[in-house]
Amino acid sequence: MSVLTDLIFSGASAMAGLAEGAVKDAVDKYGPEKAVAFPDTAYYFPAIYATTGLKVETLEDLTPCVAVIRSLIVSQPDLSQALNAGLAAALAAEILEGLKCLDEGRAAGSLSDQAVRTLAMAAVPGVAVVFGSADKAGELADIVRDYQARGLLTFLVGDAIEQCAQEGVELGPEKQVLPLGHDVTALAHLGSAAVRTAMLCGGVQPGDLAGLLTYTKTSMPAFLNTFGTIDAVVISVGAGAIALGFPVVVDIDLGENQIPGTLESVCDHSKTVNRSLELREILRREDEQAP
């Protein structure tokens, strides 16, 4: 387990460093009073707001957020500490995506509050996140089509977007397959949607991290599939998903670094869909039965 936790801490530290550097660069370029926000949301930087209660309205508001992120990274060979570091990586990813709005107007995968509300009310049976690229694009596309056929909402990140497009998978809200972006930081938009759903539909108050995690673990049937080689940064962001209660299935052999029921290797793509759905249901039941 120490190999896995070491990778999570390494990736989270790298993400924190990237976020800290990006904030500094933005302040140097625009000044600390420069307004920064995701468009079409009343929840500031939603994941940061939900987990810490901090409201981000200007660049200088991001400095204490970076300090909180740093405080979550406590390098110990302990899974709970590693999952906290995973949350830190997810928050750092949100900062990096949010800063894209300064130059680009919006981050590619950013969802409005109305879109999140619509998705939350759609009562989809599950949410699949597909990241990376498979050796055989057709196999990845078949997995996404299977999720479509089962009525799941599927988010695509990275080269999975191109692989699905080239294989003729129909994309768009009406098809319930949404591209979020190519950078691993685009996974932050899943976290953003999850925490806003918790606040919109679950009555979770900003800063109530325990309440947030209880809601996402028991009420949000989401999971992450990764395809292809993964590095420490991807592993750390994946740990953030696990902290929210979303199991992760990878298509490389992690050997003894698997966490049964939470982080598993499924190298046979014909088994990816069923095992992902099984893991999410197992985890949900465990969380519901927890004292």
PDB file of C-alpha atoms in Angstrom:
ATOM      1  CA  MET A   1       0.000   0.000   0.000  1.00  0.00           C
ATOM      2  CA  SER A   2       2.924   2.345   0.624  1.00  0.00           C
ATOM      3  CA  VAL A   3       3.666   2.465  -3.121  1.00  0.00           C
ATOM      4  CA  LEU A   4       0.104   3.595  -3.813  1.00  0.00           C
ATOM      5  CA  THR A   5      -0.012   6.155  -1.010  1.00  0.00           C
ATOM      6  CA  ASP A   6       3.385   7.488  -2.035  1.00  0.00           C
ATOM      7  CA  LEU A   7       2.083   8.026  -5.562  1.00  0.00           C
ATOM      8  CA  ILE A   8      -1.021   9.800  -4.245  1.00  0.00           C
ATOM      9  CA  PHE A   9       1.036  12.125  -2.051  1.00  0.00           C
ATOM     10  CA  SER A  10       3.470  12.786  -4.884  1.00  0.00           C
ATOM     11  CA  GLY A  11       0.693  13.601  -7.330  1.00  0.00           C
ATOM     12  CA  ALA A  12      -1.197  15.749  -4.843  1.00  0.00           C
ATOM     13  CA  SER A  13       1.955  17.702  -4.007  1.00  0.00           C
ATOM     14  CA  ALA A  14       2.584  18.253  -7.705  1.00  0.00           C
ATOM     15  CA  MET A  15      -0.997  19.467  -8.200  1.00  0.00           C
ATOM     16  CA  ALA A  16      -0.724  21.798  -5.217  1.00  0.00           C
ATOM     17  CA  GLY A  17       2.494  23.205  -6.626  1.00  0.00           C
ATOM     18  CA  LEU A  18       0.913  23.761 -10.026  1.00  0.00           C
ATOM     19  CA  ALA A  19      -2.077  25.509  -8.458  1.00  0.00           C
ATOM     20  CA  GLU A  20       0.117  27.690  -6.263  1.00  0.00           C
ATOM     21  CA  GLY A  21       2.303  28.675  -9.204  1.00  0.00           C
ATOM     22  CA  ALA A  22      -0.694  29.372 -11.432  1.00  0.00           C
ATOM     23  CA  VAL A  23      -2.280  31.600  -8.791  1.00  0.00           C
ATOM     24  CA  LYS A  24       0.951  33.545  -8.373  1.00  0.00           C
ATOM     25  CA  ASP A  25       1.313  33.986 -12.127  1.00  0.00           C
ATOM     26  CA  ALA A  26      -2.292  35.159 -12.412  1.00  0.00           C
ATOM     27  CA  VAL A  27      -1.854  37.674  -9.575  1.00  0.00           C
ATOM     28  CA  ASP A  28       1.322  38.974 -11.177  1.00  0.00           C
ATOM     29  CA  LYS A  29      -0.478  39.371 -14.504  1.00  0.00           C
ATOM     30  CA  TYR A  30      -3.881  40.691 -13.420  1.00  0.00           C
ATOM     31  CA  GLY A  31      -3.439  41.890  -9.832  1.00  0.00           C
ATOM     32  CA  PRO A  32      -4.943  40.430  -6.640  1.00  0.00           C
ATOM     33  CA  GLU A  33      -8.289  42.234  -7.039  1.00  0.00           C
ATOM     34  CA  LYS A  34      -9.027  40.672 -10.410  1.00  0.00           C
ATOM     35  CA  ALA A  35     -12.412  38.920 -10.373  1.00  0.00           C
ATOM     36  CA  VAL A  36     -12.330  35.219 -11.124  1.00  0.00           C
ATOM     37  CA  ALA A  37     -15.286  32.846 -11.334  1.00  0.00           C
ATOM     38  CA  PHE A  38     -16.763  29.908 -13.134  1.00  0.00           C
ATOM     39  CA  PRO A  39     -19.573  31.227 -15.350  1.00  0.00           C
ATOM     40  CA  ASP A  40     -23.232  30.603 -14.561  1.00  0.00           C
ATOM     41  CA  THR A  41     -22.851  29.394 -10.994  1.00  0.00           C
ATOM     42  CA  ALA A  42     -23.781  30.952  -7.672  1.00  0.00           C
ATOM     43  CA  TYR A  43     -21.394  28.592  -5.862  1.00  0.00           C
ATOM     44  CA  TYR A  44     -18.085  30.422  -6.458  1.00  0.00           C
ATOM     45  CA  PHE A  45     -15.477  27.694  -6.946  1.00  0.00           C
ATOM     46  CA  PRO A  46     -18.000  24.956  -6.060  1.00  0.00           C
ATOM     47  CA  ALA A  47     -15.743  22.191  -4.716  1.00  0.00           C
ATOM     48  CA  ILE A  48     -13.722  24.620  -2.625  1.00  0.00           C
ATOM     49  CA  TYR A  49     -16.896  26.294  -1.368  1.00  0.00           C
ATOM     50  CA  ALA A  50     -18.554  22.993  -0.501  1.00  0.00           C
ATOM     51  CA  THR A  51     -15.572  21.477   1.307  1.00  0.00           C
ATOM     52  CA  THR A  52     -14.162  24.541   3.061  1.00  0.00           C
ATOM     53  CA  GLY A  53     -16.849  27.231   3.026  1.00  0.00           C
ATOM     54  CA  LEU A  54     -14.376  29.645   1.403  1.00  0.00           C
ATOM     55  CA  LYS A  55     -15.836  31.993  -1.215  1.00  0.00           C
ATOM     56  CA  VAL A  56     -13.614  32.724  -4.195  1.00  0.00           C
ATOM     57  CA  GLU A  57     -14.454  36.013  -5.901  1.00  0.00           C
ATOM     58  CA  THR A  58     -11.019  37.465  -6.660  1.00  0.00           C
ATOM     59  CA  LEU A  59      -7.544  36.096  -7.257  1.00  0.00           C
ATOM     60  CA  GLU A  60      -6.419  36.999  -3.755  1.00  0.00           C
ATOM     61  CA  ASP A  61      -9.174  34.744  -2.387  1.00  0.00           C
ATOM     62  CA  LEU A  62      -7.333  31.778  -3.882  1.00  0.00           C
ATOM     63  CA  THR A  63      -4.280  32.204  -1.640  1.00  0.00           C
ATOM     64  CA  PRO A  64      -5.955  30.815   1.510  1.00  0.00           C
ATOM     65  CA  CYS A  65      -7.434  28.041  -0.646  1.00  0.00           C
ATOM     66  CA  VAL A  66      -3.932  26.948  -1.641  1.00  0.00           C
ATOM     67  CA  ALA A  67      -2.989  26.948   2.057  1.00  0.00           C
ATOM     68  CA  VAL A  68      -5.929  24.640   2.814  1.00  0.00           C
ATOM     69  CA  ILE A  69      -4.885  22.351  -0.034  1.00  0.00           C
ATOM     70  CA  ARG A  70      -1.361  22.176   1.352  1.00  0.00           C
ATOM     71  CA  SER A  71      -2.718  21.384   4.832  1.00  0.00           C
ATOM     72  CA  LEU A  72      -4.583  18.347   3.491  1.00  0.00           C
ATOM     73  CA  ILE A  73      -1.391  16.734   2.232  1.00  0.00           C
ATOM     74  CA  VAL A  74       0.091  14.939   5.224  1.00  0.00           C
ATOM     75  CA  SER A  75       2.502  12.346   3.890  1.00  0.00           C
ATOM     76  CA  GLN A  76       1.929   9.250   6.006  1.00  0.00           C
ATOM     77  CA  PRO A  77       1.499   5.589   4.970  1.00  0.00           C
ATOM     78  CA  ASP A  78      -2.170   5.802   5.876  1.00  0.00           C
ATOM     79  CA  LEU A  79      -5.041   5.419   3.408  1.00  0.00           C
ATOM     80  CA  SER A  80      -7.286   8.013   5.062  1.00  0.00           C
ATOM     81  CA  GLN A  81      -4.509  10.596   4.856  1.00  0.00           C
ATOM     82  CA  ALA A  82      -3.911   9.619   1.240  1.00  0.00           C
ATOM     83  CA  LEU A  83      -7.584  10.168   0.435  1.00  0.00           C
ATOM     84  CA  ASN A  84      -7.373  13.595   2.061  1.00  0.00           C
ATOM     85  CA  ALA A  85      -4.455  14.290  -0.261  1.00  0.00           C
ATOM     86  CA  GLY A  86      -6.668  13.108  -3.113  1.00  0.00           C
ATOM     87  CA  LEU A  87      -9.233  15.732  -2.122  1.00  0.00           C
ATOM     88  CA  ALA A  88      -6.422  18.274  -2.137  1.00  0.00           C
ATOM     89  CA  ALA A  89      -5.520  17.260  -5.687  1.00  0.00           C
ATOM     90  CA  ALA A  90      -9.154  17.636  -6.748  1.00  0.00           C
ATOM     91  CA  LEU A  91      -9.338  21.132  -5.231  1.00  0.00           C
ATOM     92  CA  ALA A  92      -6.085  22.084  -6.933  1.00  0.00           C
ATOM     93  CA  ALA A  93      -7.549  20.845 -10.219  1.00  0.00           C
ATOM     94  CA  GLU A  94     -10.558  23.123  -9.689  1.00  0.00           C
ATOM     95  CA  ILE A  95      -8.258  26.113  -9.226  1.00  0.00           C
ATOM     96  CA  LEU A  96      -6.388  25.292 -12.431  1.00  0.00           C
ATOM     97  CA  GLU A  97      -9.655  24.918 -14.356  1.00  0.00           C
ATOM     98  CA  GLY A  98     -11.045  28.104 -12.820  1.00  0.00           C
ATOM     99  CA  LEU A  99      -8.028  30.136 -13.853  1.00  0.00           C
ATOM    100  CA  LYS A 100      -8.689  29.128 -17.474  1.00  0.00           C
ATOM    101  CA  CYS A 101     -11.751  31.371 -17.270  1.00  0.00           C
ATOM    102  CA  LEU A 102      -9.513  34.449 -17.044  1.00  0.00           C
ATOM    103  CA  ASP A 103      -8.203  34.030 -20.582  1.00  0.00           C
ATOM    104  CA  GLU A 104     -10.773  31.765 -22.188  1.00  0.00           C
ATOM    105  CA  GLY A 105     -14.010  33.033 -20.633  1.00  0.00           C
ATOM    106  CA  ARG A 106     -14.897  29.574 -19.356  1.00  0.00           C
ATOM    107  CA  ALA A 107     -13.305  26.194 -18.847  1.00  0.00           C
ATOM    108  CA  ALA A 108     -14.386  23.771 -21.564  1.00  0.00           C
ATOM    109  CA  GLY A 109     -16.122  21.313 -19.240  1.00  0.00           C
ATOM    110  CA  SER A 110     -17.692  23.849 -16.892  1.00  0.00           C
ATOM    111  CA  LEU A 111     -21.370  23.158 -16.169  1.00  0.00           C
ATOM    112  CA  SER A 112     -23.861  25.839 -15.233  1.00  0.00           C
ATOM    113  CA  ASP A 113     -26.030  25.570 -12.129  1.00  0.00           C
ATOM    114  CA  GLN A 114     -29.011  25.059 -14.417  1.00  0.00           C
ATOM    115  CA  ALA A 115     -27.268  22.183 -16.187  1.00  0.00           C
ATOM    116  CA  VAL A 116     -26.368  20.580 -12.850  1.00  0.00           C
ATOM    117  CA  ARG A 117     -29.942  21.022 -11.611  1.00  0.00           C
ATOM    118  CA  THR A 118     -31.315  19.469 -14.802  1.00  0.00           C
ATOM    119  CA  LEU A 119     -28.931  16.516 -14.554  1.00  0.00           C
ATOM    120  CA  ALA A 120     -29.735  16.041 -10.862  1.00  0.00           C
ATOM    121  CA  MET A 121     -33.450  15.957 -11.551  1.00  0.00           C
ATOM    122  CA  ALA A 122     -33.086  13.558 -14.477  1.00  0.00           C
ATOM    123  CA  ALA A 123     -32.796  10.619 -12.064  1.00  0.00           C
ATOM    124  CA  VAL A 124     -30.181   8.830 -14.163  1.00  0.00           C
ATOM    125  CA  PRO A 125     -29.274   5.402 -12.773  1.00  0.00           C
ATOM    126  CA  GLY A 126     -25.580   6.252 -12.625  1.00  0.00           C
ATOM    127  CA  VAL A 127     -22.738   8.509 -13.704  1.00  0.00           C
ATOM    128  CA  ALA A 128     -19.697   7.085 -15.485  1.00  0.00           C
ATOM    129  CA  VAL A 129     -16.500   9.050 -16.029  1.00  0.00           C
ATOM    130  CA  VAL A 130     -14.234   7.706 -18.756  1.00  0.00           C
ATOM    131  CA  PHE A 131     -10.650   8.995 -18.846  1.00  0.00           C
ATOM    132  CA  GLY A 132      -7.664   8.274 -21.066  1.00  0.00           C
ATOM    133  CA  SER A 133      -7.312   6.154 -24.176  1.00  0.00           C
ATOM    134  CA  ALA A 134      -7.551   2.437 -24.843  1.00  0.00           C
ATOM    135  CA  ASP A 135      -5.225   0.457 -27.120  1.00  0.00           C
ATOM    136  CA  LYS A 136      -8.305  -0.388 -29.152  1.00  0.00           C
ATOM    137  CA  ALA A 137     -10.587   2.623 -29.560  1.00  0.00           C
ATOM    138  CA  GLY A 138     -13.489   0.389 -30.504  1.00  0.00           C
ATOM    139  CA  GLU A 139     -13.430  -1.313 -27.107  1.00  0.00           C
ATOM    140  CA  LEU A 140     -13.577   1.998 -25.246  1.00  0.00           C
ATOM    141  CA  ALA A 141     -16.394   3.167 -27.530  1.00  0.00           C
ATOM    142  CA  ASP A 142     -18.322  -0.051 -26.873  1.00  0.00           C
ATOM    143  CA  ILE A 143     -18.061   0.575 -23.125  1.00  0.00           C
ATOM    144  CA  VAL A 144     -19.480   4.076 -23.542  1.00  0.00           C
ATOM    145  CA  ARG A 145     -22.289   2.759 -25.753  1.00  0.00           C
ATOM    146  CA  ASP A 146     -23.093   0.175 -23.068  1.00  0.00           C
ATOM    147  CA  TYR A 147     -23.400   2.963 -20.498  1.00  0.00           C
ATOM    148  CA  GLN A 148     -25.633   4.857 -22.943  1.00  0.00           C
ATOM    149  CA  ALA A 149     -27.859   1.814 -23.398  1.00  0.00           C
ATOM    150  CA  ARG A 150     -28.232   1.481 -19.635  1.00  0.00           C
ATOM    151  CA  GLY A 151     -29.243   5.137 -19.307  1.00  0.00           C
ATOM    152  CA  LEU A 152     -26.107   6.292 -17.495  1.00  0.00           C
ATOM    153  CA  LEU A 153     -24.770   9.810 -17.863  1.00  0.00           C
ATOM    154  CA  THR A 154     -21.202   9.520 -19.168  1.00  0.00           C
ATOM    155  CA  PHE A 155     -18.485  12.168 -18.976  1.00  0.00           C
ATOM    156  CA  LEU A 156     -15.426  11.879 -21.225  1.00  0.00           C
ATOM    157  CA  VAL A 157     -11.990  13.264 -20.349  1.00  0.00           C
ATOM    158  CA  GLY A 158      -8.771  13.144 -22.355  1.00  0.00           C
ATOM    159  CA  ASP A 159      -8.248  11.143 -25.538  1.00  0.00           C
ATOM    160  CA  ALA A 160     -11.424   9.193 -24.794  1.00  0.00           C
ATOM    161  CA  ILE A 161     -13.231  12.101 -26.468  1.00  0.00           C
ATOM    162  CA  GLU A 162     -11.484  11.554 -29.806  1.00  0.00           C
ATOM    163  CA  GLN A 163     -11.661   7.780 -29.566  1.00  0.00           C
ATOM    164  CA  CYS A 164     -15.411   7.865 -29.061  1.00  0.00           C
ATOM    165  CA  ALA A 165     -15.902  10.427 -31.835  1.00  0.00           C
ATOM    166  CA  GLN A 166     -13.848   8.443 -34.347  1.00  0.00           C
ATOM    167  CA  GLU A 167     -15.823   5.316 -33.515  1.00  0.00           C
ATOM    168  CA  GLY A 168     -19.108   7.091 -34.151  1.00  0.00           C
ATOM    169  CA  VAL A 169     -20.378   7.423 -30.573  1.00  0.00           C
ATOM    170  CA  GLU A 170     -23.050  10.114 -30.507  1.00  0.00           C
ATOM    171  CA  LEU A 171     -22.049  12.899 -28.128  1.00  0.00           C
ATOM    172  CA  GLY A 172     -24.080  15.663 -26.502  1.00  0.00           C
ATOM    173  CA  PRO A 173     -26.512  16.281 -23.632  1.00  0.00           C
ATOM    174  CA  GLU A 174     -29.400  14.590 -25.427  1.00  0.00           C
ATOM    175  CA  LYS A 175     -27.226  11.478 -25.847  1.00  0.00           C
ATOM    176  CA  GLN A 176     -26.052  11.667 -22.212  1.00  0.00           C
ATOM    177  CA  VAL A 177     -22.384  11.630 -23.225  1.00  0.00           C
ATOM    178  CA  LEU A 178     -20.578  14.865 -22.393  1.00  0.00           C
ATOM    179  CA  PRO A 179     -16.927  15.746 -23.116  1.00  0.00           C
ATOM    180  CA  LEU A 180     -15.383  17.650 -20.193  1.00  0.00           C
ATOM    181  CA  GLY A 181     -11.916  18.458 -21.549  1.00  0.00           C
ATOM    182  CA  HIS A 182      -8.555  16.970 -22.389  1.00  0.00           C
ATOM    183  CA  ASP A 183      -6.499  17.806 -19.290  1.00  0.00           C
ATOM    184  CA  VAL A 184      -6.735  15.577 -16.221  1.00  0.00           C
ATOM    185  CA  THR A 185      -7.800  18.726 -14.358  1.00  0.00           C
ATOM    186  CA  ALA A 186     -11.097  18.533 -16.287  1.00  0.00           C
ATOM    187  CA  LEU A 187     -12.082  15.793 -13.832  1.00  0.00           C
ATOM    188  CA  ALA A 188     -12.673  18.710 -11.440  1.00  0.00           C
ATOM    189  CA  HIS A 189     -15.929  19.407 -13.271  1.00  0.00           C
ATOM    190  CA  LEU A 190     -17.280  16.056 -12.077  1.00  0.00           C
ATOM    191  CA  GLY A 191     -16.447  17.056  -8.506  1.00  0.00           C
ATOM    192  CA  SER A 192     -18.046  20.428  -9.101  1.00  0.00           C
ATOM    193  CA  ALA A 193     -21.262  18.840 -10.340  1.00  0.00           C
ATOM    194  CA  ALA A 194     -21.263  16.366  -7.454  1.00  0.00           C
ATOM    195  CA  VAL A 195     -20.861  18.948  -4.703  1.00  0.00           C
ATOM    196  CA  ARG A 196     -23.410  21.292  -6.232  1.00  0.00           C
ATOM    197  CA  THR A 197     -25.886  18.430  -6.396  1.00  0.00           C
ATOM    198  CA  ALA A 198     -25.225  17.780  -2.712  1.00  0.00           C
ATOM    199  CA  MET A 199     -25.938  21.421  -1.884  1.00  0.00           C
ATOM    200  CA  LEU A 200     -28.869  21.802  -4.298  1.00  0.00           C
ATOM    201  CA  CYS A 201     -30.629  18.517  -3.579  1.00  0.00           C
ATOM    202  CA  GLY A 202     -29.118  17.186  -0.377  1.00  0.00           C
ATOM    203  CA  GLY A 203     -29.256  20.273   1.805  1.00  0.00           C
ATOM    204  CA  VAL A 204     -25.516  20.045   2.485  1.00  0.00           C
ATOM    205  CA  GLN A 205     -24.182  23.343   3.789  1.00  0.00           C
ATOM    206  CA  PRO A 206     -20.920  24.908   2.545  1.00  0.00           C
ATOM    207  CA  GLY A 207     -17.989  23.811   4.696  1.00  0.00           C
ATOM    208  CA  ASP A 208     -19.732  20.657   5.981  1.00  0.00           C
ATOM    209  CA  LEU A 209     -17.177  18.203   4.610  1.00  0.00           C
ATOM    210  CA  ALA A 210     -18.489  15.232   6.619  1.00  0.00           C
ATOM    211  CA  GLY A 211     -22.033  15.847   5.429  1.00  0.00           C
ATOM    212  CA  LEU A 212     -20.840  16.299   1.872  1.00  0.00           C
ATOM    213  CA  LEU A 213     -18.933  13.018   1.837  1.00  0.00           C
ATOM    214  CA  THR A 214     -21.872  11.164   3.369  1.00  0.00           C
ATOM    215  CA  TYR A 215     -24.168  12.479   0.645  1.00  0.00           C
ATOM    216  CA  THR A 216     -21.866  11.770  -2.282  1.00  0.00           C
ATOM    217  CA  LYS A 217     -21.049   8.282  -1.021  1.00  0.00           C
ATOM    218  CA  THR A 218     -24.648   7.218  -0.412  1.00  0.00           C
ATOM    219  CA  SER A 219     -26.664   9.222  -2.928  1.00  0.00           C
ATOM    220  CA  MET A 220     -24.525   9.661  -6.041  1.00  0.00           C
ATOM    221  CA  PRO A 221     -23.989   6.487  -8.104  1.00  0.00           C
ATOM    222  CA  ALA A 222     -20.810   7.655  -9.849  1.00  0.00           C
ATOM    223  CA  PHE A 223     -17.566   5.899 -10.728  1.00  0.00           C
ATOM    224  CA  LEU A 224     -14.401   6.462 -12.760  1.00  0.00           C
ATOM    225  CA  ASN A 225     -12.867   4.312 -15.480  1.00  0.00           C
ATOM    226  CA  THR A 226      -9.304   5.013 -16.612  1.00  0.00           C
ATOM    227  CA  PHE A 227      -7.725   3.636 -19.764  1.00  0.00           C
ATOM    228  CA  GLY A 228      -4.027   3.495 -20.551  1.00  0.00           C
ATOM    229  CA  THR A 229      -1.006   4.449 -18.498  1.00  0.00           C
ATOM    230  CA  ILE A 230      -1.652   6.509 -15.389  1.00  0.00           C
ATOM    231  CA  ASP A 231       0.832   8.688 -13.533  1.00  0.00           C
ATOM    232  CA  ALA A 232       1.003  10.049  -9.989  1.00  0.00           C
ATOM    233  CA  VAL A 233      -1.150  13.076 -10.837  1.00  0.00           C
ATOM    234  CA  VAL A 234      -3.920  10.930 -12.313  1.00  0.00           C
ATOM    235  CA  ILE A 235      -3.710   8.590  -9.323  1.00  0.00           C
ATOM    236  CA  SER A 236      -4.008  11.504  -6.898  1.00  0.00           C
ATOM    237  CA  VAL A 237      -7.049  12.946  -8.657  1.00  0.00           C
ATOM    238  CA  GLY A 238      -8.515   9.428  -8.738  1.00  0.00           C
ATOM    239  CA  ALA A 239      -7.987   9.276  -4.979  1.00  0.00           C
ATOM    240  CA  GLY A 240     -10.097  12.419  -4.750  1.00  0.00           C
ATOM    241  CA  ALA A 241     -12.876  10.560  -6.564  1.00  0.00           C
ATOM    242  CA  ILE A 242     -12.531   7.654  -4.131  1.00  0.00           C
ATOM    243  CA  ALA A 243     -12.752  10.084  -1.201  1.00  0.00           C
ATOM    244  CA  LEU A 244     -16.116  11.217  -2.580  1.00  0.00           C
ATOM    245  CA  GLY A 245     -17.237   7.588  -2.659  1.00  0.00           C
ATOM    246  CA  PHE A 246     -16.709   6.966  -6.363  1.00  0.00           C
ATOM    247  CA  PRO A 247     -14.837   3.704  -7.089  1.00  0.00           C
ATOM    248  CA  VAL A 248     -12.127   3.643  -9.737  1.00  0.00           C
ATOM    249  CA  VAL A 249     -11.551   0.874 -12.279  1.00  0.00           C
ATOM    250  CA  VAL A 250      -8.301   0.920 -14.262  1.00  0.00           C
ATOM    251  CA  ASP A 251      -7.302  -1.235 -17.210  1.00  0.00           C
ATOM    252  CA  ILE A 252      -3.705  -1.796 -16.083  1.00  0.00           C
ATOM    253  CA  ASP A 253      -2.560  -4.348 -13.535  1.00  0.00           C
ATOM    254  CA  LEU A 254      -2.008  -2.588 -10.212  1.00  0.00           C
ATOM    255  CA  GLY A 255      -1.168  -5.845  -8.461  1.00  0.00           C
ATOM    256  CA  GLU A 256      -0.987  -5.458  -4.689  1.00  0.00           C
ATOM    257  CA  ASN A 257      -1.704  -1.734  -4.974  1.00  0.00           C
ATOM    258  CA  GLN A 258      -5.390  -2.392  -5.563  1.00  0.00           C
ATOM    259  CA  ILE A 259      -7.939  -1.528  -2.877  1.00  0.00           C
ATOM    260  CA  PRO A 260     -10.587  -4.254  -3.153  1.00  0.00           C
ATOM    261  CA  GLY A 261     -14.017  -2.746  -3.680  1.00  0.00           C
ATOM    262  CA  THR A 262     -12.652   0.738  -4.289  1.00  0.00           C
ATOM    263  CA  LEU A 263      -9.695   0.706  -6.684  1.00  0.00           C
ATOM    264  CA  GLU A 264      -9.490  -2.340  -8.912  1.00  0.00           C
ATOM    265  CA  SER A 265      -7.800  -3.483 -12.085  1.00  0.00           C
ATOM    266  CA  VAL A 266     -10.031  -4.857 -14.829  1.00  0.00           C
ATOM    267  CA  CYS A 267      -7.822  -5.517 -17.832  1.00  0.00           C
ATOM    268  CA  ASP A 268     -10.515  -7.331 -19.840  1.00  0.00           C
ATOM    269  CA  HIS A 269     -12.612  -4.504 -21.298  1.00  0.00           C
ATOM    270  CA  SER A 270     -15.595  -6.811 -21.760  1.00  0.00           C
ATOM    271  CA  LYS A 271     -15.884  -6.876 -17.957  1.00  0.00           C
ATOM    272  CA  THR A 272     -15.358  -3.162 -17.264  1.00  0.00           C
ATOM    273  CA  VAL A 273     -19.001  -2.099 -17.280  1.00  0.00           C
ATOM    274  CA  ASN A 274     -20.387  -4.817 -15.040  1.00  0.00           C
ATOM    275  CA  ARG A 275     -17.566  -4.582 -12.508  1.00  0.00           C
ATOM    276  CA  SER A 276     -17.833  -0.789 -12.343  1.00  0.00           C
ATOM    277  CA  LEU A 277     -21.552  -0.995 -11.628  1.00  0.00           C
ATOM    278  CA  GLU A 278     -21.002  -3.753  -9.060  1.00  0.00           C
ATOM    279  CA  LEU A 279     -18.359  -1.768  -7.206  1.00  0.00           C
ATOM    280  CA  ARG A 280     -20.503   1.351  -6.996  1.00  0.00           C
ATOM    281  CA  GLU A 281     -23.422  -0.615  -5.578  1.00  0.00           C
ATOM    282  CA  ILE A 282     -21.196  -2.456  -3.090  1.00  0.00           C
ATOM    283  CA  LEU A 283     -19.652   0.810  -1.907  1.00  0.00           C
ATOM    284  CA  ARG A 284     -23.024   2.516  -1.617  1.00  0.00           C
ATOM    285  CA  ARG A 285     -24.419  -0.288   0.522  1.00  0.00           C
ATOM    286  CA  GLU A 286     -21.334  -0.286   2.768  1.00  0.00           C
ATOM    287  CA  ASP A 287     -21.641   3.460   3.320  1.00  0.00           C
ATOM    288  CA  GLU A 288     -25.357   3.209   4.079  1.00  0.00           C
ATOM    289  CA  GLN A 289     -24.725   0.485   6.656  1.00  0.00           C
ATOM    290  CA  ALA A 290     -21.792   2.279   8.286  1.00  0.00           C
ATOM    291  CA  PRO A 291     -22.545   3.455  11.863  1.00  0.00           C
TER     292      PRO A 291
END
